[in-house]
Amino acid sequence: MAILEIKNVGKRFGGLQALGDVNLSVAENTVHAIIGPNGAGKSTLLNCLVGKLIPDTGSVTFQGQSLLGRKPHEINQMGVSRVFQTPEIFADLTVMENIMIPCFAHRDGSFKMNAFAAVRGQGDIKDQAEAILDDVNMLEKRDMHAASLSRGDKRRLEMAMCLVQEPKLLLLDEPTAGMARADTNNTIDLLKEIKEKRDITMAIIEHDMHVVFSMAERITVLAQGTPLVEDTPDNIKGHPKVREAYLGEAQV
Amino acid sequence: MFGLTAKNTRLLFLVIFLVAFAPFLMNPFPADSAMAQFNAGYPDLMQRFVIFGIFAIGFNILFGLTGYLSFGHAAFLGVGSYAGVWMFKLLGMNVIPAIAASVLVAGLLSVVIGYICLRRSGIYFSILTLAFAQMMFALAASVLTPITGGETGLTLSLSDPRILGAAAVDGNIPVPSFFGLEMRSTYELAVGGWSFSFNTGYYFCAIIMVLAFYASIRIFQSPFGLMLRAIKTNQTRLNYTGLNSRPYTLAAFVISGMYAGLAGGLMVAMDPLAGAERMFWTASGEVVIMTILGGAGTMIGPVLGAGAIKYMENIVSKINKAVLEQWFAFMPDGMEKAFVTVFDMFTGKGWHLTLGVVFMLVIIFLPGGLVEGGQRIKGLFSRKKAQDTPSDAAKTPAE
């Protein structure tokens, strides 16, 4: 069953057709990778899913509900979390505070005027936050400033912040961009572990084919704003159209 | 205690101690000594310390936590003042309805202004609030003269209705009071050469400031306060975490607007007249400087900043040429003249220059404000102590 359905989505920036007639459906509980060369429209597509951009044409539905016209926080509250290309965390706050914020968002909704309750008094939030920090092996760093974490840890923290909300769909925008090979492998292991433990659907935008082929169950190749092929990893590997789009190879 | 962490409880008690004993602390010099002009323990000035302290505490809830720099907060102070004076005119001289009305009217106005200005952030937000405040100032100074008294200001008169109290007492306009306790009544205590004044109005304001400070600590350590700090550091992540930043910023804006209204109400409770100049943009700038000078985002910083600025405004500005000549009288003639000329630029009417220099020094060397200065001094002492008594870890030889 499809959890996310993208139909005939088009987006134009001035004279540039960033997306033209994209049709894509992501099945529940799968890892679906979206790949494509630079400028293929991957990030634009992602921004159309999370409420940052509104497509000019077409529809986006999540579990049968339209996402168009909803604000980012509303879409998140429906169960869609996003990991950014460069980790977006609360740099001035501690690791623990970073994790507690999504816990509050998950429990209290998008706004709650609890100005006289103490953060310390929220035992359930604290337990929840510590549990997820333990899951990503960051419990001993709980009192560190998020800004002073290493890049890999920032990424783990951001993922933990998304996961603690128990999203149904996790969108990952180049989760291993700029990482060393060892860190990349750690991230892959982390994501696989997450996938095993929870009922979660992942949509990954990625450049690194190593990541894509070690995780994805389904791959869509985007080129110049339109889906080129959609297939299983094995079939994608040798696909002539993909080789052409990526390497500019002439078809033999 | 009171639902606060141990550290914050200590901070609260420090503030209670400071305001309770301010009449002594502010008057360290005997009344007839040469240093007496550095005494700040007179009722008028002490009232201003705590009232502007409230104003700055409220401003800090918006600026210190969310990072939204409002350049129009004096508008709420001014509107609160007008509302307070109107309560004195219509209802009677009890300060409670006046202050309640000040807070309420300032709160309502801040809902409207906040709703519009918070559509933008950063410099655009600052400019919008500045524009609004200047509009309010212009309205108060001219168009709305029947309500605000125009440029002369809004004052009480014998012909006011005052339906709940006497319109006149012995042929005079009655004075503001708290259920009969007159705000201006002062008890003078003379000990040796010292003279200490205990003013009802000051203690009334001081109690309200302590309550306001307590409320601000509670906000700082609440989940709501955590969200406000999250807005300051990364609003994008906050929105993608399912939180709507708009109601949070609006709530912070309204709370700080109500604090400003409370300060305005207390100002007229001490001295029942309100003028448009209270809403001028320099007044808005003053609270920004107070907050940054003391330490934006810290709990006690704004109170210290407000105290420092009001002290300089009232004490440094009183040092005129005659006083300087007296100070430097021991010097040879030419040297005395030179010293007096130089110092005169920084004192008396030139006190703004002193403020500017102090502000620049603090920003450059102590970006965290006076609070950071305090922390560094504390750090120096604790480092010394640590060196004197090496820890156990240092004693055990390394493996």
XYZ file of C-alpha atoms in Angstrom:
651
model
C 0.000 0.000 0.000
C 1.294 3.445 -0.842
C 1.854 5.753 2.103
C 2.943 8.681 -0.049
C 1.436 9.378 -3.441
C 2.833 12.044 -5.735
C 0.754 12.681 -8.851
C 1.585 14.902 -11.811
C 3.598 17.295 -9.673
C 5.175 20.195 -11.531
C 7.120 23.178 -10.239
C 8.533 26.077 -12.189
C 10.991 28.745 -10.961
C 10.755 31.596 -13.437
C 11.886 30.123 -16.715
C 13.253 26.945 -15.184
C 11.072 23.878 -15.112
C 12.422 22.289 -11.935
C 9.855 19.522 -11.836
C 7.694 18.434 -14.707
C 4.985 15.866 -14.215
C 6.442 13.727 -11.454
C 4.533 10.591 -10.536
C 5.845 8.598 -7.640
C 4.427 6.390 -4.984
C 6.239 5.209 -1.896
C 5.030 1.921 -0.456
C 4.543 1.549 3.285
C 7.447 0.118 5.297
C 9.967 0.304 2.503
C 13.141 2.227 1.898
C 12.707 4.197 -1.283
C 15.676 6.043 -2.730
C 15.421 8.956 -5.121
C 18.596 9.494 -7.065
C 19.630 11.698 -9.906
C 22.353 14.052 -11.072
C 22.716 17.614 -9.738
C 19.819 19.817 -10.724
C 17.523 16.867 -11.307
C 14.930 18.320 -8.946
C 15.422 15.977 -5.999
C 15.519 18.681 -3.371
C 12.681 20.612 -4.997
C 10.576 17.473 -4.870
C 11.396 17.002 -1.200
C 10.541 20.623 -0.439
C 7.168 20.082 -2.105
C 6.497 17.202 0.282
C 7.226 19.033 3.529
C 5.345 22.258 2.901
C 8.300 24.471 2.096
C 7.256 24.781 -1.538
C 3.829 24.447 -3.088
C 3.861 22.691 -6.459
C 2.268 24.524 -9.390
C 0.413 21.444 -10.546
C -0.469 18.000 -9.291
C -1.200 16.535 -5.902
C 0.694 15.086 -2.950
C -1.160 12.809 -0.583
C 0.075 11.195 2.592
C -2.076 8.327 3.908
C -4.898 9.574 1.719
C -4.714 13.168 2.987
C -3.496 15.991 0.810
C -0.338 17.721 1.975
C -0.678 20.709 -0.316
C -1.124 24.065 1.397
C -0.210 22.700 4.808
C 2.532 24.327 6.847
C 5.722 22.403 7.707
C 4.676 21.978 11.345
C 1.274 20.599 10.355
C 2.844 18.083 8.005
C 5.253 17.045 10.737
C 2.399 16.555 13.171
C 0.796 14.207 10.621
C 3.835 11.944 10.919
C 6.384 13.138 8.373
C 9.853 13.993 9.678
C 12.728 15.383 7.704
C 16.496 15.124 8.036
C 18.315 17.945 6.280
C 21.337 17.907 4.033
C 23.303 19.895 6.611
C 22.080 18.899 10.073
C 19.507 21.355 11.399
C 19.727 21.206 15.174
C 19.327 23.689 18.019
C 23.003 24.572 18.188
C 22.813 26.813 21.271
C 21.025 24.208 23.371
C 22.308 21.044 25.007
C 21.891 17.622 23.422
C 19.252 16.730 25.989
C 17.268 19.909 25.298
C 17.511 19.217 21.588
C 15.860 15.862 22.115
C 13.272 17.106 24.578
C 11.838 19.635 22.129
C 10.524 17.014 19.666
C 9.294 15.000 22.682
C 7.211 17.991 23.756
C 6.020 18.507 20.188
C 4.964 14.881 20.016
C 3.117 14.990 23.343
C 1.649 18.506 23.388
C 1.038 19.320 19.732
C 2.172 22.361 17.807
C 1.567 24.891 20.594
C 1.076 24.680 24.322
C 1.235 27.600 26.712
C 2.896 25.801 29.627
C 4.873 28.753 30.938
C 4.688 27.802 34.607
C 5.517 24.106 34.428
C 9.163 23.237 34.955
C 11.057 21.338 32.270
C 12.676 19.306 35.055
C 9.278 18.147 36.275
C 8.440 16.347 33.014
C 9.520 12.818 33.930
C 7.952 11.105 30.911
C 9.687 13.464 28.489
C 13.011 12.943 30.231
C 12.721 9.132 30.110
C 11.724 9.200 26.468
C 14.623 11.488 25.566
C 17.148 9.386 27.477
C 15.900 6.202 25.840
C 16.415 7.533 22.331
C 19.807 9.003 23.229
C 20.775 5.560 24.453
C 19.581 4.093 21.143
C 21.929 6.306 19.157
C 24.780 5.919 21.683
C 24.828 9.547 22.702
C 23.656 9.320 26.285
C 27.006 10.346 27.742
C 26.934 13.489 25.598
C 23.576 14.637 26.951
C 24.879 17.796 28.615
C 27.116 18.880 25.753
C 26.321 21.914 23.673
C 24.946 20.723 20.360
C 27.185 23.193 18.521
C 30.303 21.457 19.825
C 29.347 18.010 18.515
C 31.181 16.457 15.607
C 29.415 16.449 12.271
C 28.587 12.777 12.544
C 27.136 13.272 16.010
C 25.095 16.231 14.814
C 23.620 13.946 12.168
C 22.858 11.247 14.735
C 21.301 13.842 16.994
C 19.119 15.136 14.186
C 17.989 11.610 13.344
C 17.250 10.911 16.987
C 15.197 14.106 17.114
C 13.173 12.897 14.145
C 12.798 9.345 15.420
C 11.629 10.261 18.891
C 8.488 11.645 17.286
C 7.758 8.169 15.931
C 7.172 9.380 12.381
C 5.459 7.148 9.835
C 7.540 8.591 7.041
C 11.137 9.731 7.411
C 12.535 11.896 4.632
C 16.318 11.960 4.422
C 18.051 14.560 2.291
C 21.548 13.242 1.579
C 22.068 11.855 5.081
C 25.717 11.007 4.405
C 26.772 14.091 2.467
C 30.293 15.133 3.361
C 30.918 12.161 5.648
C 33.956 9.955 5.772
C 33.429 6.359 4.610
C 33.462 5.062 8.197
C 30.838 7.575 9.263
C 28.789 6.740 6.197
C 28.819 3.065 7.148
C 27.824 3.936 10.699
C 24.908 5.948 9.376
C 23.837 3.066 7.136
C 23.961 0.702 10.104
C 21.993 3.158 12.195
C 19.314 3.522 9.547
C 19.094 -0.238 9.039
C 18.764 -0.735 12.764
C 15.999 1.854 12.905
C 14.247 0.138 10.039
C 14.384 -3.212 11.805
C 13.065 -1.888 15.106
C 10.175 0.227 13.895
C 7.386 0.359 11.378
C 8.761 3.194 9.371
C 8.907 4.228 5.754
C 12.004 6.000 4.535
C 12.486 8.130 1.467
C 16.147 8.877 0.852
C 17.657 11.372 -1.506
C 21.240 10.384 -2.012
C 24.248 10.849 -4.241
C 26.337 8.090 -2.752
C 25.509 4.890 -4.664
C 27.093 2.835 -1.913
C 24.416 4.061 0.480
C 21.641 3.669 -2.039
C 22.481 0.113 -3.034
C 23.068 -1.061 0.507
C 19.700 0.146 1.771
C 17.093 0.885 -0.852
C 14.395 -1.585 -1.742
C 13.104 0.604 -4.523
C 14.849 3.305 -6.545
C 13.513 6.165 -8.609
C 15.895 7.955 -10.928
C 15.132 11.611 -11.565
C 16.644 13.538 -14.439
C 15.777 17.068 -15.467
C 12.695 17.156 -13.319
C 11.065 13.945 -14.510
C 11.328 10.382 -13.285
C 13.419 8.358 -15.690
C 12.941 4.878 -14.286
C 11.626 3.267 -11.165
C 12.762 -0.225 -10.297
C 14.548 -2.471 -7.819
C 18.241 -1.776 -7.143
C 19.393 -4.799 -9.125
C 17.583 -3.697 -12.235
C 18.679 -0.083 -11.857
C 22.376 -0.926 -11.677
C 22.812 -1.860 -15.283
C 20.050 0.267 -16.732
C 21.347 2.081 -19.842
C 19.163 5.151 -19.326
C 20.539 5.625 -15.827
C 24.115 5.327 -17.011
C 23.389 7.896 -19.647
C 21.824 10.367 -17.219
C 24.609 9.987 -14.703
C 27.693 9.639 -16.802
C 26.623 11.189 -20.045
C 27.637 7.929 -21.704
C 26.518 7.370 -25.224
C 24.345 4.285 -25.465
C 26.334 1.380 -26.757
C 12.061 26.173 46.513
C 8.891 27.713 44.971
C 9.352 25.319 42.058
C 12.781 26.731 41.216
C 16.152 25.072 40.908
C 18.587 25.699 43.758
C 20.577 28.116 41.639
C 17.530 30.116 40.621
C 16.254 30.193 44.194
C 19.559 31.750 45.239
C 19.169 34.286 42.452
C 15.656 35.140 43.622
C 16.840 35.618 47.195
C 19.691 37.794 45.985
C 17.203 40.060 44.225
C 14.897 40.118 47.260
C 17.860 41.047 49.454
C 19.009 43.793 47.090
C 15.621 45.460 46.767
C 14.709 45.060 50.438
C 17.894 46.705 51.654
C 18.280 49.140 48.757
C 17.680 52.188 51.012
C 20.843 51.185 52.927
C 22.878 49.833 50.023
C 22.211 52.874 47.876
C 23.178 55.320 50.622
C 26.663 54.234 51.661
C 27.947 57.764 52.282
C 26.998 60.141 55.126
C 24.565 62.823 54.010
C 26.903 65.765 54.594
C 30.081 64.188 53.197
C 31.593 65.116 49.853
C 30.687 61.680 48.508
C 26.989 62.177 49.278
C 26.252 62.993 45.675
C 26.987 59.375 44.797
C 24.166 58.294 47.075
C 21.241 56.956 45.094
C 19.001 56.047 48.003
C 16.321 58.643 47.505
C 12.760 57.401 46.838
C 12.360 58.866 43.379
C 15.453 57.159 41.998
C 14.925 53.852 43.789
C 11.421 53.689 42.351
C 12.880 54.206 38.908
C 15.408 51.409 39.495
C 12.749 48.812 40.136
C 10.232 50.109 37.576
C 12.780 50.053 34.784
C 13.933 46.726 36.156
C 10.436 45.370 35.467
C 10.455 46.930 32.014
C 13.810 45.292 31.204
C 12.820 41.903 32.679
C 9.806 41.869 30.372
C 11.825 42.996 27.381
C 14.301 40.217 28.057
C 11.552 37.591 27.803
C 11.101 38.623 24.186
C 14.620 39.630 23.167
C 16.699 37.428 25.434
C 14.759 34.248 24.766
C 13.433 34.489 21.211
C 16.026 36.901 19.817
C 13.316 39.142 18.336
C 14.633 42.668 18.866
C 11.706 45.020 19.400
C 12.464 48.693 18.976
C 9.024 49.825 20.040
C 8.521 48.607 23.550
C 8.210 52.118 24.959
C 4.829 52.297 23.207
C 3.462 49.714 25.644
C 4.964 51.578 28.577
C 3.360 54.806 27.398
C -0.012 53.248 26.716
C 0.104 51.652 30.161
C 0.809 55.059 31.673
C -2.143 56.686 29.926
C -4.442 53.852 30.965
C -3.273 54.229 34.564
C -3.870 57.981 34.659
C -7.334 57.521 33.166
C -8.178 55.074 35.920
C -7.094 57.698 38.468
C -9.285 60.246 36.705
C -12.360 58.051 36.327
C -12.350 55.599 39.216
C -10.258 56.933 42.053
C -6.754 57.095 43.395
C -6.324 53.431 44.326
C -3.330 52.100 42.401
C -4.688 48.572 41.906
C -7.287 49.346 39.198
C -4.814 51.702 37.559
C -2.100 49.068 37.335
C -4.561 46.381 36.252
C -5.801 48.643 33.466
C -2.240 49.448 32.409
C -1.340 45.786 32.059
C -4.586 44.965 30.268
C -4.447 47.813 27.751
C -0.761 47.245 27.016
C -1.508 43.527 26.588
C -4.318 44.187 24.103
C -2.186 46.608 22.125
C 0.691 44.141 22.019
C -1.623 41.437 20.620
C -2.425 43.737 17.693
C 1.102 45.040 17.106
C 2.660 41.631 17.691
C 0.274 39.904 15.316
C 1.293 42.263 12.518
C 5.012 42.673 13.249
C 5.756 38.996 13.895
C 5.023 38.198 10.273
C 8.617 39.230 9.699
C 11.764 38.446 11.618
C 15.211 39.963 12.039
C 15.757 43.560 11.063
C 12.327 43.803 9.398
C 10.639 42.954 12.670
C 12.689 45.628 14.456
C 11.795 48.256 11.875
C 8.099 47.352 11.996
C 7.976 47.681 15.775
C 9.885 50.958 15.559
C 7.400 52.273 12.991
C 4.469 51.257 15.171
C 5.934 52.891 18.252
C 6.609 56.131 16.401
C 3.048 56.078 15.066
C 1.788 55.676 18.612
C 4.012 58.538 19.721
C 2.756 60.805 16.945
C -0.849 59.904 17.743
C -0.365 60.595 21.429
C 1.445 63.872 20.846
C -1.052 65.382 18.432
C -4.098 63.603 17.030
C -5.309 62.020 20.246
C -4.807 65.139 22.381
C -8.289 64.871 23.992
C -7.288 61.458 25.388
C -3.570 61.918 25.939
C -3.221 65.589 26.782
C -1.011 66.104 23.735
C 2.416 67.587 24.278
C 1.694 68.863 27.768
C 0.833 65.358 28.904
C -2.093 63.864 30.752
C -2.531 65.212 34.264
C -5.125 64.891 36.976
C -7.474 67.754 37.723
C -9.949 68.683 40.424
C -12.862 68.301 38.020
C -12.195 64.570 37.364
C -15.169 62.359 38.313
C -13.331 59.701 40.420
C -16.571 57.829 40.998
C -15.126 55.407 43.557
C -13.161 57.924 45.615
C -13.129 61.549 46.628
C -12.629 63.986 43.751
C -10.730 66.301 46.059
C -9.188 66.134 49.513
C -8.952 69.475 51.364
C -9.333 71.256 48.057
C -6.358 69.398 46.540
C -6.116 66.542 44.073
C -5.750 63.333 46.123
C -2.536 61.317 45.789
C -2.229 57.699 44.578
C -2.579 55.191 47.363
C -2.866 51.480 48.002
C -6.098 51.231 50.042
C -5.257 54.373 51.955
C -1.504 53.802 52.080
C -0.089 56.815 50.273
C 2.605 56.028 47.730
C 4.579 59.179 48.508
C 4.769 58.672 52.267
C 8.366 58.238 53.364
C 9.885 57.321 56.687
C 13.258 58.947 57.264
C 15.739 57.149 59.464
C 18.757 59.114 60.634
C 21.699 57.119 62.012
C 24.727 59.209 62.852
C 25.591 61.164 59.737
C 23.572 58.855 57.522
C 19.997 59.313 56.517
C 17.949 56.491 55.011
C 14.512 56.903 53.438
C 11.927 54.138 53.374
C 9.280 55.019 50.845
C 5.935 53.224 50.555
C 5.852 53.603 46.788
C 9.327 52.121 46.460
C 8.450 49.042 48.489
C 5.190 48.643 46.611
C 7.120 48.645 43.310
C 9.819 46.430 44.791
C 7.331 43.735 45.811
C 5.813 43.799 42.335
C 9.277 43.601 40.794
C 10.161 40.564 42.872
C 6.926 38.896 41.731
C 7.669 39.862 38.126
C 11.193 38.497 38.464
C 9.869 35.265 39.946
C 7.431 34.891 37.044
C 10.245 35.465 34.572
C 12.381 32.732 36.190
C 9.435 30.360 35.950
C 9.071 31.198 32.260
C 12.805 30.701 31.685
C 12.782 27.178 33.099
C 9.455 26.099 31.574
C 8.901 24.094 28.387
C 7.479 27.310 26.937
C 10.784 29.050 27.670
C 12.668 26.152 26.094
C 10.637 26.603 22.896
C 11.409 30.323 22.894
C 15.126 29.581 23.149
C 14.729 27.033 20.365
C 13.197 29.753 18.183
C 16.275 31.898 18.769
C 18.704 29.201 17.750
C 16.947 27.491 14.821
C 13.455 28.370 13.728
C 13.614 26.101 10.679
C 14.209 23.015 12.796
C 11.453 24.076 15.163
C 8.932 24.264 12.347
C 10.043 20.897 10.948
C 9.706 19.468 14.445
C 5.979 20.064 14.400
C 5.967 23.249 16.434
C 4.311 26.421 15.269
C 6.635 29.304 16.083
C 4.037 32.041 15.536
C 1.909 31.546 18.665
C 5.068 31.114 20.717
C 6.584 34.386 19.551
C 3.237 36.160 19.885
C 2.816 34.899 23.449
C 6.323 36.088 24.309
C 5.611 39.446 22.691
C 2.357 39.892 24.616
C 3.938 38.856 27.919
C 6.739 41.353 27.466
C 4.227 44.003 26.367
C 2.291 43.396 29.578
C 5.478 43.765 31.620
C 6.046 47.108 29.887
C 2.455 48.113 30.652
C 2.980 47.136 34.277
C 6.050 49.363 34.404
C 4.056 52.212 32.861
C 1.269 51.723 35.397
C 3.729 51.811 38.279
C 5.296 54.973 36.915
C 1.983 56.807 37.096
C 1.204 55.210 40.449
C 4.325 56.938 41.754
C 3.762 60.189 39.913
C 0.327 60.508 38.282
C 1.116 62.160 34.996
C 1.839 60.678 31.598
C 3.467 62.317 28.610
C 3.998 61.296 25.011
C 7.797 61.548 25.359
C 7.646 58.271 27.281
C 6.820 56.587 23.962
C 9.552 58.244 21.936
C 11.918 55.879 20.157
C 14.848 56.797 22.393
C 12.874 55.365 25.304
C 12.555 52.103 23.371
C 16.261 52.197 22.657
C 16.998 52.677 26.341
C 15.447 49.356 27.337
C 17.413 47.609 24.590
C 20.621 49.098 25.991
C 19.640 48.151 29.551
C 19.052 44.544 28.558
C 22.229 44.188 26.521
C 24.359 46.046 29.086
C 23.174 43.738 31.849
C 23.235 40.579 29.735
C 20.488 39.590 27.310
C 19.092 36.124 27.876
C 20.246 35.990 31.491
C 17.735 36.270 34.279
C 19.280 38.944 36.449
C 21.086 40.866 33.695
C 18.248 43.206 32.733
C 17.737 44.237 36.370
C 21.431 45.087 36.709
C 21.446 46.907 33.375
C 18.408 48.981 34.325
C 20.026 49.859 37.644
C 23.344 50.804 36.028
C 21.765 53.072 33.433
C 19.368 54.800 35.810
C 22.223 55.320 38.253
C 24.361 56.981 35.607
C 21.460 59.030 34.287
C 20.732 60.436 37.721
C 24.098 60.545 39.436
C 26.651 61.236 36.706
C 24.376 63.894 35.234
C 24.411 65.747 38.555
C 28.175 66.248 38.517
C 28.357 69.734 37.024
C 31.260 72.108 36.454
C 31.133 73.538 39.967
C 31.453 70.059 41.504
C 34.353 69.210 39.224
C 36.147 72.438 40.114
C 35.779 71.504 43.748
C 37.264 68.043 43.095
C 40.282 69.290 41.218
C 40.865 72.377 43.375
C 44.096 70.890 44.763
C 45.765 70.993 41.347
C 47.775 73.863 39.888
C 45.639 76.331 38.012
C 46.251 75.322 34.391
C 46.040 71.616 35.129
C 42.821 72.051 37.033
C 41.244 73.809 34.080
C 42.334 71.065 31.725
C 40.973 68.318 33.950
C 37.691 70.111 34.512
C 37.251 70.671 30.771
C 37.902 67.017 29.940
C 35.749 65.570 32.711
C 32.971 68.034 32.021
C 32.419 66.379 28.648
C 31.594 63.123 30.396
C 29.552 64.394 33.318
C 26.586 66.676 33.799
C 24.781 67.035 30.507
C 27.465 64.894 28.912
C 26.502 61.755 30.869
C 25.407 60.104 27.626
C 29.055 60.085 26.608
C 29.944 58.118 29.749
C 27.080 55.746 29.049
C 28.311 55.309 25.483
C 31.858 54.553 26.564
C 30.712 52.103 29.247
C 28.349 50.418 26.793
C 31.096 50.037 24.184
C 33.570 48.660 26.717
C 31.020 46.145 27.958
C 30.040 45.003 24.471
C 33.654 44.625 23.336
C 35.145 43.022 26.436
C 32.092 41.402 28.014
C 29.691 40.419 25.225
C 27.536 38.689 27.829
C 27.033 41.966 29.682
C 27.561 42.752 33.344
C 26.511 39.197 34.220
C 29.468 37.843 32.277
C 31.694 40.264 34.182
C 30.374 38.841 37.439
C 30.904 35.292 36.225
C 34.493 36.023 35.231
C 35.278 37.504 38.626
C 33.693 34.473 40.252
C 35.693 32.232 37.927
C 38.942 33.905 38.962
C 38.235 33.210 42.618
C 37.175 29.611 42.147
C 40.223 28.884 40.004
C 42.440 30.220 42.763
C 40.658 28.054 45.274
C 41.051 25.008 43.054
C 44.786 25.644 42.836
C 45.115 25.969 46.589
C 43.457 22.625 47.236
C 44.399 20.178 44.506
C 41.704 17.624 43.806
C 42.030 13.939 44.670
C 42.516 13.054 41.043
C 45.628 15.201 40.931
C 47.100 13.557 44.004
C 46.846 10.000 42.740
C 49.761 9.276 40.416
C 48.985 8.632 36.813
C 48.951 5.001 35.775
